Amino acid sequence: MHAYSLMYHDVVADGAFDASGFPGSSAASYKLERDHFEHHLQAITGTVARLGYDRVSQPETLLRRSPSRQPAVLLHFDDGGKSALAIADAIERHGWRGYFHITTDLIDTPGFVTPTDIRELDQRGHVVGTHSCSHPPRMSSLRFDDMVREWRDSAAVLADITGKPITVASVPGGYTSREVVLAADRAGIEVLFNSEPVSRFDWVRGCVVLGRYTIKQTTGADEAAAIAAGRRRPRWQQWAMWNGKKALKNAGGTYWLALRKRIFDARAGSRPDRP
Ligand SMILES: [Zn+2]
């Protein structure tokens, strides 16, 4: 049984990258302009229909799937940027419902969704998941109690808004670990998505852990569709990149974050900070 999850962030009008989600050039590299996103949706939807894969819009369906079922394809939108409702309009036109993972400390701040937006997403059949309270820079380096608090408090905020228990989450920044999963399980999360580019299901106590494939501004529509189709080459490329980065992150720790910021600042043409 496989799940091909595509991880998006924001979808913005031409060039308006700071209008939704986290500002800055590093965050922008994960945002798509509307026309580009529309091409992605056309390519993915066509491919999934041709192959007869399941578009899984509800976590319960995901958990009840038998091993012989067709692969599942899921669309995710992380952070809780203001573009969520425009994204919902776009994906609904193609017959999809999405997984929207909300950073709860940012609700109702500039560039992010309001409680009314979240309620509407839920009522239109999209999945509302938590993406932590504060989007910590390195979730996996927090103390266990703080991890539990990040999951539990954010889930409580969203449950309060939607009137439903929150059982779905995604790991901010992809900084996962066994403790991050155990903390999510402790907080009542039943389905946890991380950023490992894998399609398998892993069970940790009462929580199923699933990977996701990262979609960036530079990801072409054909590549996104190839990932949704389960084609090996683009998935292996992401896997190789991810594991290379993971080695760097483990070796460099916070140095990796500083380096990443400098690379993006340099690309954006601003003068990078001195180390
Ligand atoms: Zn995030």
GROMACS .gro file of C-alpha atoms and ligand atoms in nm:
model
  276
    1MET     CA    1   0.000   0.000   0.000
    2HIS     CA    2   0.143   0.337  -0.102
    3ALA     CA    3   0.046   0.699  -0.042
    4TYR     CA    4   0.188   0.965  -0.268
    5SER     CA    5   0.153   1.289  -0.076
    6LEU     CA    6   0.245   1.615  -0.244
    7MET     CA    7   0.347   1.892  -0.003
    8TYR     CA    8   0.265   2.243  -0.120
    9HIS     CA    9   0.265   2.568   0.077
   10ASP     CA   10   0.105   2.885  -0.061
   11VAL     CA   11  -0.035   2.975  -0.401
   12VAL     CA   12  -0.010   3.345  -0.483
   13ALA     CA   13  -0.091   3.598  -0.755
   14ASP     CA   14   0.195   3.671  -0.995
   15GLY     CA   15   0.505   3.766  -0.799
   16ALA     CA   16   0.314   3.839  -0.475
   17PHE     CA   17   0.509   3.585  -0.276
   18ASP     CA   18   0.481   3.766   0.056
   19ALA     CA   19   0.100   3.795   0.036
   20SER     CA   20   0.047   3.453   0.195
   21GLY     CA   21   0.245   3.251   0.447
   22PHE     CA   22   0.590   3.323   0.583
   23PRO     CA   23   0.766   3.620   0.421
   24GLY     CA   24   1.108   3.613   0.259
   25SER     CA   25   1.289   3.443  -0.026
   26SER     CA   26   1.348   3.112   0.149
   27ALA     CA   27   0.974   3.066   0.214
   28ALA     CA   28   0.893   3.194  -0.137
   29SER     CA   29   1.087   2.908  -0.293
   30TYR     CA   30   0.805   2.679  -0.174
   31LYS     CA   31   0.522   2.898  -0.311
   32LEU     CA   32   0.364   2.865  -0.654
   33GLU     CA   33   0.203   3.132  -0.869
   34ARG     CA   34  -0.161   3.063  -0.959
   35ASP     CA   35  -0.116   2.974  -1.327
   36HIS     CA   36   0.167   2.738  -1.241
   37PHE     CA   37  -0.045   2.571  -0.971
   38GLU     CA   38  -0.331   2.533  -1.220
   39HIS     CA   39  -0.093   2.348  -1.455
   40HIS     CA   40   0.006   2.123  -1.167
   41LEU     CA   41  -0.357   2.044  -1.091
   42GLN     CA   42  -0.435   1.965  -1.454
   43ALA     CA   43  -0.134   1.735  -1.485
   44ILE     CA   44  -0.187   1.558  -1.152
   45THR     CA   45  -0.562   1.516  -1.195
   46GLY     CA   46  -0.522   1.374  -1.546
   47THR     CA   47  -0.254   1.129  -1.435
   48VAL     CA   48  -0.441   1.011  -1.126
   49ALA     CA   49  -0.762   0.961  -1.328
   50ARG     CA   50  -0.577   0.766  -1.598
   51LEU     CA   51  -0.413   0.535  -1.345
   52GLY     CA   52  -0.728   0.494  -1.135
   53TYR     CA   53  -0.549   0.594  -0.814
   54ASP     CA   54  -0.752   0.697  -0.509
   55ARG     CA   55  -0.775   1.061  -0.414
   56VAL     CA   56  -0.792   1.025  -0.039
   57SER     CA   57  -0.954   1.325   0.119
   58GLN     CA   58  -1.030   1.188   0.463
   59PRO     CA   59  -0.783   1.038   0.711
   60GLU     CA   60  -1.033   0.770   0.816
   61THR     CA   61  -1.036   0.639   0.459
   62LEU     CA   62  -0.658   0.630   0.462
   63LEU     CA   63  -0.650   0.424   0.781
   64ARG     CA   64  -0.912   0.177   0.666
   65ARG     CA   65  -0.746   0.099   0.334
   66SER     CA   66  -0.668  -0.263   0.257
   67PRO     CA   67  -0.318  -0.346   0.130
   68SER     CA   68  -0.450  -0.443  -0.211
   69ARG     CA   69  -0.600  -0.102  -0.279
   70GLN     CA   70  -0.468   0.132  -0.545
   71PRO     CA   71  -0.213   0.391  -0.429
   72ALA     CA   72  -0.356   0.696  -0.252
   73VAL     CA   73  -0.276   1.050  -0.367
   74LEU     CA   74  -0.300   1.341  -0.123
   75LEU     CA   75  -0.251   1.715  -0.160
   76HIS     CA   76  -0.111   1.906   0.139
   77PHE     CA   77  -0.075   2.276   0.214
   78ASP     CA   78   0.149   2.365   0.506
   79ASP     CA   79   0.173   2.668   0.735
   80GLY     CA   80  -0.181   2.809   0.716
   81GLY     CA   81  -0.116   3.095   0.474
   82LYS     CA   82  -0.395   3.330   0.373
   83SER     CA   83  -0.415   3.171   0.025
   84ALA     CA   84  -0.582   2.860   0.170
   85LEU     CA   85  -0.933   2.947   0.050
   86ALA     CA   86  -0.815   3.036  -0.302
   87ILE     CA   87  -0.631   2.702  -0.304
   88ALA     CA   88  -0.952   2.529  -0.190
   89ASP     CA   89  -1.142   2.691  -0.480
   90ALA     CA   90  -0.877   2.575  -0.728
   91ILE     CA   91  -0.849   2.216  -0.610
   92GLU     CA   92  -1.227   2.175  -0.572
   93ARG     CA   93  -1.266   2.269  -0.940
   94HIS     CA   94  -1.060   1.956  -1.013
   95GLY     CA   95  -1.255   1.743  -0.767
   96TRP     CA   96  -1.001   1.739  -0.485
   97ARG     CA   97  -1.013   1.809  -0.115
   98GLY     CA   98  -0.685   1.900   0.056
   99TYR     CA   99  -0.501   1.869   0.385
  100PHE     CA  100  -0.440   2.214   0.535
  101HIS     CA  101  -0.190   2.214   0.820
  102ILE     CA  102  -0.222   2.530   1.029
  103THR     CA  103   0.037   2.702   1.251
  104THR     CA  104  -0.195   2.816   1.526
  105ASP     CA  105   0.007   3.103   1.681
  106LEU     CA  106  -0.014   3.274   1.341
  107ILE     CA  107  -0.391   3.253   1.297
  108ASP     CA  108  -0.533   3.598   1.226
  109THR     CA  109  -0.193   3.759   1.174
  110PRO     CA  110  -0.097   3.927   0.843
  111GLY     CA  111  -0.061   3.669   0.563
  112PHE     CA  112  -0.233   3.388   0.754
  113VAL     CA  113  -0.582   3.240   0.781
  114THR     CA  114  -0.851   3.357   1.023
  115PRO     CA  115  -1.074   3.132   1.237
  116THR     CA  116  -1.355   3.196   0.984
  117ASP     CA  117  -1.130   3.073   0.700
  118ILE     CA  118  -1.047   2.757   0.897
  119ARG     CA  119  -1.413   2.688   0.971
  120GLU     CA  120  -1.495   2.728   0.603
  121LEU     CA  121  -1.218   2.487   0.497
  122ASP     CA  122  -1.354   2.229   0.737
  123GLN     CA  123  -1.713   2.279   0.624
  124ARG     CA  124  -1.615   2.242   0.259
  125GLY     CA  125  -1.472   1.897   0.333
  126HIS     CA  126  -1.102   1.975   0.359
  127VAL     CA  127  -0.892   1.828   0.637
  128VAL     CA  128  -0.771   2.072   0.900
  129GLY     CA  129  -0.451   1.952   1.061
  130THR     CA  130  -0.207   2.112   1.301
  131HIS     CA  131   0.140   2.229   1.203
  132SER     CA  132   0.233   2.309   1.570
  133CYS     CA  133   0.168   2.630   1.765
  134SER     CA  134   0.486   2.824   1.697
  135HIS     CA  135   0.651   2.650   1.397
  136PRO     CA  136   0.973   2.595   1.597
  137PRO     CA  137   1.292   2.618   1.385
  138ARG     CA  138   1.389   2.266   1.492
  139MET     CA  139   1.096   2.071   1.633
  140SER     CA  140   1.312   1.765   1.698
  141SER     CA  141   1.546   1.957   1.930
  142LEU     CA  142   1.269   2.061   2.174
  143ARG     CA  143   1.226   1.893   2.510
  144PHE     CA  144   0.967   1.615   2.495
  145ASP     CA  145   0.717   1.808   2.709
  146ASP     CA  146   0.747   2.109   2.480
  147MET     CA  147   0.686   1.886   2.175
  148VAL     CA  148   0.370   1.752   2.340
  149ARG     CA  149   0.262   2.108   2.421
  150GLU     CA  150   0.319   2.222   2.061
  151TRP     CA  151   0.094   1.941   1.933
  152ARG     CA  152  -0.166   1.941   2.207
  153ASP     CA  153  -0.224   2.316   2.237
  154SER     CA  154  -0.240   2.371   1.861
  155ALA     CA  155  -0.483   2.079   1.820
  156ALA     CA  156  -0.699   2.228   2.097
  157VAL     CA  157  -0.710   2.568   1.924
  158LEU     CA  158  -0.820   2.408   1.596
  159ALA     CA  159  -1.070   2.179   1.769
  160ASP     CA  160  -1.220   2.487   1.929
  161ILE     CA  161  -1.255   2.657   1.590
  162THR     CA  162  -1.390   2.357   1.395
  163GLY     CA  163  -1.583   2.188   1.676
  164LYS     CA  164  -1.414   1.858   1.589
  165PRO     CA  165  -1.120   1.667   1.738
  166ILE     CA  166  -0.797   1.729   1.546
  167THR     CA  167  -0.619   1.403   1.468
  168VAL     CA  168  -0.399   1.502   1.171
  169ALA     CA  169  -0.070   1.692   1.180
  170SER     CA  170   0.237   1.775   0.977
  171VAL     CA  171   0.585   1.832   1.118
  172PRO     CA  172   0.710   2.192   1.079
  173GLY     CA  173   1.028   2.220   0.874
  174GLY     CA  174   1.040   1.843   0.840
  175TYR     CA  175   1.245   1.818   1.160
  176THR     CA  176   1.109   1.485   1.274
  177SER     CA  177   1.234   1.218   1.512
  178ARG     CA  178   1.089   0.926   1.704
  179GLU     CA  179   1.024   1.166   1.997
  180VAL     CA  180   0.835   1.407   1.769
  181VAL     CA  181   0.610   1.117   1.666
  182LEU     CA  182   0.565   0.990   2.023
  183ALA     CA  183   0.476   1.342   2.135
  184ALA     CA  184   0.216   1.368   1.856
  185ASP     CA  185   0.074   1.031   1.960
  186ARG     CA  186   0.059   1.153   2.320
  187ALA     CA  187  -0.137   1.458   2.202
  188GLY     CA  188  -0.397   1.243   2.025
  189ILE     CA  189  -0.265   1.276   1.668
  190GLU     CA  190  -0.352   0.966   1.464
  191VAL     CA  191  -0.200   1.058   1.128
  192LEU     CA  192   0.132   1.243   1.119
  193PHE     CA  193   0.287   1.363   0.794
  194ASN     CA  194   0.653   1.452   0.777
  195SER     CA  195   0.877   1.557   0.486
  196GLU     CA  196   1.056   1.227   0.425
  197PRO     CA  197   1.011   1.155   0.053
  198VAL     CA  198   0.866   0.806   0.101
  199SER     CA  199   0.528   0.648   0.024
  200ARG     CA  200   0.513   0.377   0.292
  201PHE     CA  201   0.298   0.368   0.606
  202ASP     CA  202   0.482   0.342   0.941
  203TRP     CA  203   0.296   0.273   1.264
  204VAL     CA  204   0.428   0.415   1.592
  205ARG     CA  205   0.192   0.321   1.875
  206GLY     CA  206  -0.149   0.465   1.780
  207CYS     CA  207  -0.012   0.698   1.514
  208VAL     CA  208   0.047   0.630   1.146
  209VAL     CA  209   0.342   0.821   1.002
  210LEU     CA  210   0.354   0.909   0.634
  211GLY     CA  211   0.613   1.086   0.424
  212ARG     CA  212   0.554   1.356   0.165
  213TYR     CA  213   0.719   1.480  -0.153
  214THR     CA  214   0.813   1.847  -0.149
  215ILE     CA  215   0.683   2.072  -0.424
  216LYS     CA  216   0.885   2.386  -0.485
  217GLN     CA  217   0.846   2.687  -0.711
  218THR     CA  218   1.088   2.518  -0.951
  219THR     CA  219   0.897   2.187  -0.961
  220GLY     CA  220   0.736   2.143  -1.302
  221ALA     CA  221   0.378   2.020  -1.348
  222ASP     CA  222   0.503   1.706  -1.523
  223GLU     CA  223   0.733   1.626  -1.232
  224ALA     CA  224   0.450   1.670  -0.978
  225ALA     CA  225   0.231   1.441  -1.189
  226ALA     CA  226   0.514   1.185  -1.215
  227ILE     CA  227   0.543   1.180  -0.835
  228ALA     CA  228   0.165   1.137  -0.799
  229ALA     CA  229   0.193   0.848  -1.044
  230GLY     CA  230   0.454   0.687  -0.820
  231ARG     CA  231   0.726   0.707  -1.086
  232ARG     CA  232   1.060   0.612  -0.936
  233ARG     CA  233   1.300   0.866  -1.084
  234PRO     CA  234   1.161   1.191  -0.934
  235ARG     CA  235   1.097   1.017  -0.602
  236TRP     CA  236   1.450   0.878  -0.586
  237GLN     CA  237   1.592   1.219  -0.672
  238GLN     CA  238   1.405   1.368  -0.376
  239TRP     CA  239   1.514   1.080  -0.156
  240ALA     CA  240   1.882   1.130  -0.245
  241MET     CA  241   1.855   1.506  -0.186
  242TRP     CA  242   1.672   1.458   0.143
  243ASN     CA  243   1.923   1.213   0.281
  244GLY     CA  244   2.213   1.431   0.172
  245LYS     CA  245   2.057   1.727   0.351
  246LYS     CA  246   1.978   1.515   0.655
  247ALA     CA  247   2.346   1.420   0.685
  248LEU     CA  248   2.437   1.789   0.666
  249LYS     CA  249   2.169   1.887   0.917
  250ASN     CA  250   2.286   1.622   1.162
  251ALA     CA  251   2.649   1.720   1.121
  252GLY     CA  252   2.591   2.094   1.121
  253GLY     CA  253   2.284   2.147   1.339
  254THR     CA  254   2.202   2.515   1.358
  255TYR     CA  255   2.490   2.585   1.120
  256TRP     CA  256   2.272   2.430   0.849
  257LEU     CA  257   1.994   2.681   0.916
  258ALA     CA  258   2.237   2.971   0.906
  259LEU     CA  259   2.394   2.843   0.586
  260ARG     CA  260   2.053   2.794   0.425
  261LYS     CA  261   1.954   3.150   0.513
  262ARG     CA  262   2.278   3.287   0.367
  263ILE     CA  263   2.227   3.096   0.043
  264PHE     CA  264   1.875   3.234   0.005
  265ASP     CA  265   1.976   3.588   0.101
  266ALA     CA  266   2.252   3.574  -0.156
  267ARG     CA  267   2.012   3.446  -0.424
  268ALA     CA  268   1.765   3.721  -0.340
  269GLY     CA  269   2.043   3.971  -0.405
  270SER     CA  270   2.055   4.101  -0.051
  271ARG     CA  271   2.383   4.107   0.133
  272PRO     CA  272   2.413   3.797   0.353
  273ASP     CA  273   2.487   3.839   0.720
  274ARG     CA  274   2.837   3.767   0.829
  275PRO     CA  275   2.866   3.429   1.000
  276ZN      ZN  276   0.591   2.478   0.775
   0.00000   0.00000   0.00000
